mmCIF file of C-alpha atoms in Angstrom:
data_model
loop_
_atom_site.group_PDB
_atom_site.id
_atom_site.type_symbol
_atom_site.label_atom_id
_atom_site.label_comp_id
_atom_site.label_asym_id
_atom_site.label_seq_id
_atom_site.Cartn_x
_atom_site.Cartn_y
_atom_site.Cartn_z
ATOM 1 C CA MET A 1 23.065 -2.491 4.889
ATOM 2 C CA ARG A 2 19.671 -2.187 4.525
ATOM 3 C CA ILE A 3 17.608 -2.285 0.983
ATOM 4 C CA GLU A 4 16.197 1.312 0.692
ATOM 5 C CA LYS A 5 14.359 0.724 -2.487
ATOM 6 C CA ILE A 6 13.717 -2.085 -4.966
ATOM 7 C CA LEU A 7 14.002 -0.480 -8.424
ATOM 8 C CA ASP A 8 12.791 -3.792 -10.416
ATOM 9 C CA GLY A 9 13.855 -7.521 -10.243
ATOM 10 C CA THR A 10 17.362 -7.457 -10.450
ATOM 11 C CA THR A 11 18.627 -3.796 -8.814
ATOM 12 C CA ALA A 12 18.125 -2.509 -5.258
ATOM 13 C CA THR A 13 19.682 0.723 -3.526
ATOM 14 C CA MET A 14 20.973 0.349 -0.440
ATOM 15 C CA LYS A 15 21.586 2.626 2.612
ATOM 16 C CA CYS A 16 25.024 1.708 5.167
ATOM 17 C CA LYS A 17 23.570 2.185 8.664
ATOM 18 C CA HIS A 18 27.318 3.127 9.646
ATOM 19 C CA CYS A 19 28.103 6.116 6.876
ATOM 20 C CA HIS A 20 24.717 6.908 5.193
ATOM 21 C CA LYS A 21 25.663 6.563 2.215
ATOM 22 C CA THR A 22 23.572 4.968 -0.477
ATOM 23 C CA PHE A 23 24.399 2.450 -2.881
ATOM 24 C CA LYS A 24 22.701 1.113 -6.344
ATOM 25 C CA LEU A 25 23.553 -2.895 -6.627
ATOM 26 C CA THR A 26 22.566 -4.656 -9.738
ATOM 27 C CA TYR A 27 22.627 -8.414 -9.787
ATOM 28 C CA ASP A 28 22.923 -10.563 -12.978
ATOM 29 C CA GLU A 29 19.871 -12.951 -12.047
ATOM 30 C CA LYS A 30 16.517 -11.780 -10.657
ATOM 31 C CA THR A 31 17.111 -11.313 -6.872
ATOM 32 C CA PHE A 32 13.739 -9.527 -6.104
ATOM 33 C CA PRO A 33 9.960 -10.399 -7.093
ATOM 34 C CA THR A 34 8.625 -8.113 -9.383
ATOM 35 C CA ASN A 35 5.415 -7.175 -6.826
ATOM 36 C CA ILE A 36 7.518 -5.656 -4.306
ATOM 37 C CA ASN A 37 6.835 -2.141 -4.222
ATOM 38 C CA SER A 38 3.129 -3.239 -5.562
ATOM 39 C CA PHE A 39 0.037 -2.276 -3.173
ATOM 40 C CA ASN A 40 -1.226 -5.685 -1.267
ATOM 41 C CA TRP A 41 -4.783 -5.952 -1.162
ATOM 42 C CA GLY A 42 -4.604 -8.949 1.111
ATOM 43 C CA ALA A 43 -2.184 -6.744 3.730
ATOM 44 C CA PHE A 44 -4.747 -4.019 3.474
ATOM 45 C CA PHE A 45 -7.781 -5.271 3.804
ATOM 46 C CA LEU A 46 -6.834 -9.082 6.429
ATOM 47 C CA TRP A 47 -3.814 -7.357 7.925
ATOM 48 C CA HIS A 48 -5.119 -9.538 11.164
ATOM 49 C CA LEU A 49 -4.394 -12.910 9.147
ATOM 50 C CA TRP A 50 -1.977 -11.653 7.079
ATOM 51 C CA GLY A 51 0.886 -11.422 9.402
ATOM 52 C CA PHE A 52 0.673 -15.231 10.366
ATOM 53 C CA TRP A 53 1.766 -16.334 7.155
ATOM 54 C CA ASN A 54 4.274 -13.435 6.248
ATOM 55 C CA GLY A 55 6.520 -13.932 9.064
ATOM 56 C CA MET A 56 5.046 -11.430 11.073
ATOM 57 C CA PRO A 57 3.001 -12.785 14.245
ATOM 58 C CA ILE A 58 3.825 -10.379 16.630
ATOM 59 C CA LEU A 59 1.965 -8.060 14.483
ATOM 60 C CA SER A 60 -1.324 -10.258 13.717
ATOM 61 C CA TRP A 61 -1.825 -10.871 17.425
ATOM 62 C CA CYS A 62 -1.355 -7.248 18.441
ATOM 63 C CA GLY A 63 -4.378 -6.716 15.824
ATOM 64 C CA PHE A 64 -6.762 -9.158 17.216
ATOM 65 C CA LEU A 65 -6.307 -7.540 20.952
ATOM 66 C CA LEU A 66 -6.529 -4.058 18.661
ATOM 67 C CA GLY A 67 -9.806 -5.390 17.124
ATOM 68 C CA PHE A 68 -11.706 -6.718 20.381
ATOM 69 C CA ILE A 69 -10.570 -3.347 22.172
ATOM 70 C CA SER A 70 -11.573 -1.027 19.360
ATOM 71 C CA ASP A 71 -15.127 -0.816 19.402
ATOM 72 C CA ALA A 72 -14.313 0.960 22.955
ATOM 73 C CA PHE A 73 -11.646 3.272 22.202
ATOM 74 C CA TYR A 74 -11.971 5.793 18.855
ATOM 75 C CA TYR A 75 -8.642 6.933 18.781
ATOM 76 C CA LEU A 76 -7.541 2.879 18.899
ATOM 77 C CA SER A 77 -9.888 2.625 15.186
ATOM 78 C CA LEU A 78 -7.927 4.838 13.680
ATOM 79 C CA ILE A 79 -4.433 3.349 14.373
ATOM 80 C CA ASP A 80 -6.603 0.144 12.187
ATOM 81 C CA VAL A 81 -6.697 2.476 9.792
ATOM 82 C CA PHE A 82 -3.240 3.232 9.503
ATOM 83 C CA VAL A 83 -1.749 0.131 9.665
ATOM 84 C CA SER A 84 -4.043 -1.535 7.058
ATOM 85 C CA ILE A 85 -2.831 1.622 4.911
ATOM 86 C CA TYR A 86 0.913 1.049 5.836
ATOM 87 C CA LEU A 87 0.851 -2.396 5.464
ATOM 88 C CA GLY A 88 -1.227 -2.409 1.704
ATOM 89 C CA LEU A 89 1.589 -0.021 0.699
ATOM 90 C CA LYS A 90 5.116 -1.607 1.909
ATOM 91 C CA GLY A 91 3.392 -5.260 3.066
ATOM 92 C CA ASN A 92 5.079 -6.931 0.208
ATOM 93 C CA LYS A 93 8.713 -5.652 1.333
ATOM 94 C CA ILE A 94 8.415 -5.937 4.594
ATOM 95 C CA SER A 95 7.215 -9.775 3.740
ATOM 96 C CA TRP A 96 9.844 -10.122 1.655
ATOM 97 C CA GLU A 97 12.500 -9.224 4.422
ATOM 98 C CA LYS A 98 11.018 -10.727 7.354
ATOM 99 C CA LYS A 99 10.320 -14.065 5.796
ATOM 100 C CA ASN A 100 12.671 -16.844 4.895
ATOM 101 C CA TRP A 101 11.214 -17.387 1.383
ATOM 102 C CA SER A 102 12.002 -20.837 -0.326
ATOM 103 C CA SER A 103 12.156 -18.882 -3.582
ATOM 104 C CA ILE A 104 10.780 -15.449 -5.579
ATOM 105 C CA GLU A 105 8.160 -17.581 -7.517
ATOM 106 C CA SER A 106 6.562 -18.767 -4.249
ATOM 107 C CA PHE A 107 6.678 -15.353 -2.734
ATOM 108 C CA GLU A 108 4.888 -13.189 -6.298
ATOM 109 C CA ASN A 109 2.332 -16.451 -5.492
ATOM 110 C CA THR A 110 1.854 -16.617 -2.167
ATOM 111 C CA GLN A 111 1.164 -12.418 -2.427
ATOM 112 C CA ARG A 112 -0.654 -12.710 -5.712
ATOM 113 C CA ASN A 113 -3.138 -14.909 -3.588
ATOM 114 C CA TRP A 114 -3.470 -12.586 -0.640
ATOM 115 C CA ASN A 115 -3.919 -9.672 -3.307
ATOM 116 C CA LEU A 116 -6.892 -11.772 -4.784
ATOM 117 C CA ALA A 117 -8.346 -12.920 -1.093
ATOM 118 C CA GLY A 118 -8.131 -8.905 -0.391
ATOM 119 C CA LEU A 119 -10.239 -7.765 -3.658
ATOM 120 C CA ILE A 120 -12.576 -10.234 -2.849
ATOM 121 C CA VAL A 121 -13.320 -8.820 0.241
ATOM 122 C CA LEU A 122 -13.313 -5.228 -1.625
ATOM 123 C CA CYS A 123 -15.870 -6.522 -3.236
ATOM 124 C CA LEU A 124 -18.309 -7.997 -0.436
ATOM 125 C CA ILE A 125 -17.748 -4.721 0.882
ATOM 126 C CA VAL A 126 -18.740 -3.274 -2.436
ATOM 127 C CA ILE A 127 -22.159 -5.479 -2.489
ATOM 128 C CA VAL A 128 -23.214 -5.785 0.838
ATOM 129 C CA GLY A 129 -22.860 -1.707 0.783
ATOM 130 C CA PHE A 130 -24.772 -1.211 -2.077
ATOM 131 C CA LEU A 131 -27.641 -4.157 -0.613
ATOM 132 C CA TYR A 132 -27.420 -2.141 2.512
ATOM 133 C CA VAL A 133 -27.822 1.325 0.938
ATOM 134 C CA PHE A 134 -30.317 -0.109 -1.831
ATOM 135 C CA GLN A 135 -32.556 -1.300 1.185
ATOM 136 C CA LEU A 136 -32.559 1.882 3.178
ATOM 137 C CA VAL A 137 -33.799 3.705 -0.058
ATOM 138 C CA LYS A 138 -36.414 1.390 -0.856
#
């Protein structure tokens, strides 16, 4: 069975890979993180590093190589943007499935820290952008 959608901390829908039927499973205790369906700013802005600590080192290595090569090829930069958006939307779910987390709380704390780091990067980009535009207007 494959997790199709996590509805909350105790309920998920799963799809059988053989018969393709969808089942709704409910657990007595919290089985899934509450932030599994939320946007991950750390995975969006820092996915080249995020993959190392979230069970996807191959993704990070490909990201670094893509970063070096993308300056020469416009289309590779577009791939970088699409990967960023995809990981921002699905990063928490992918990380939960790929890495063997010690606990739900450990996962939630780690992803909360990655979100904070991503938001700090966003703020820095906005501040540098304003300073750059303000310098041009002056």
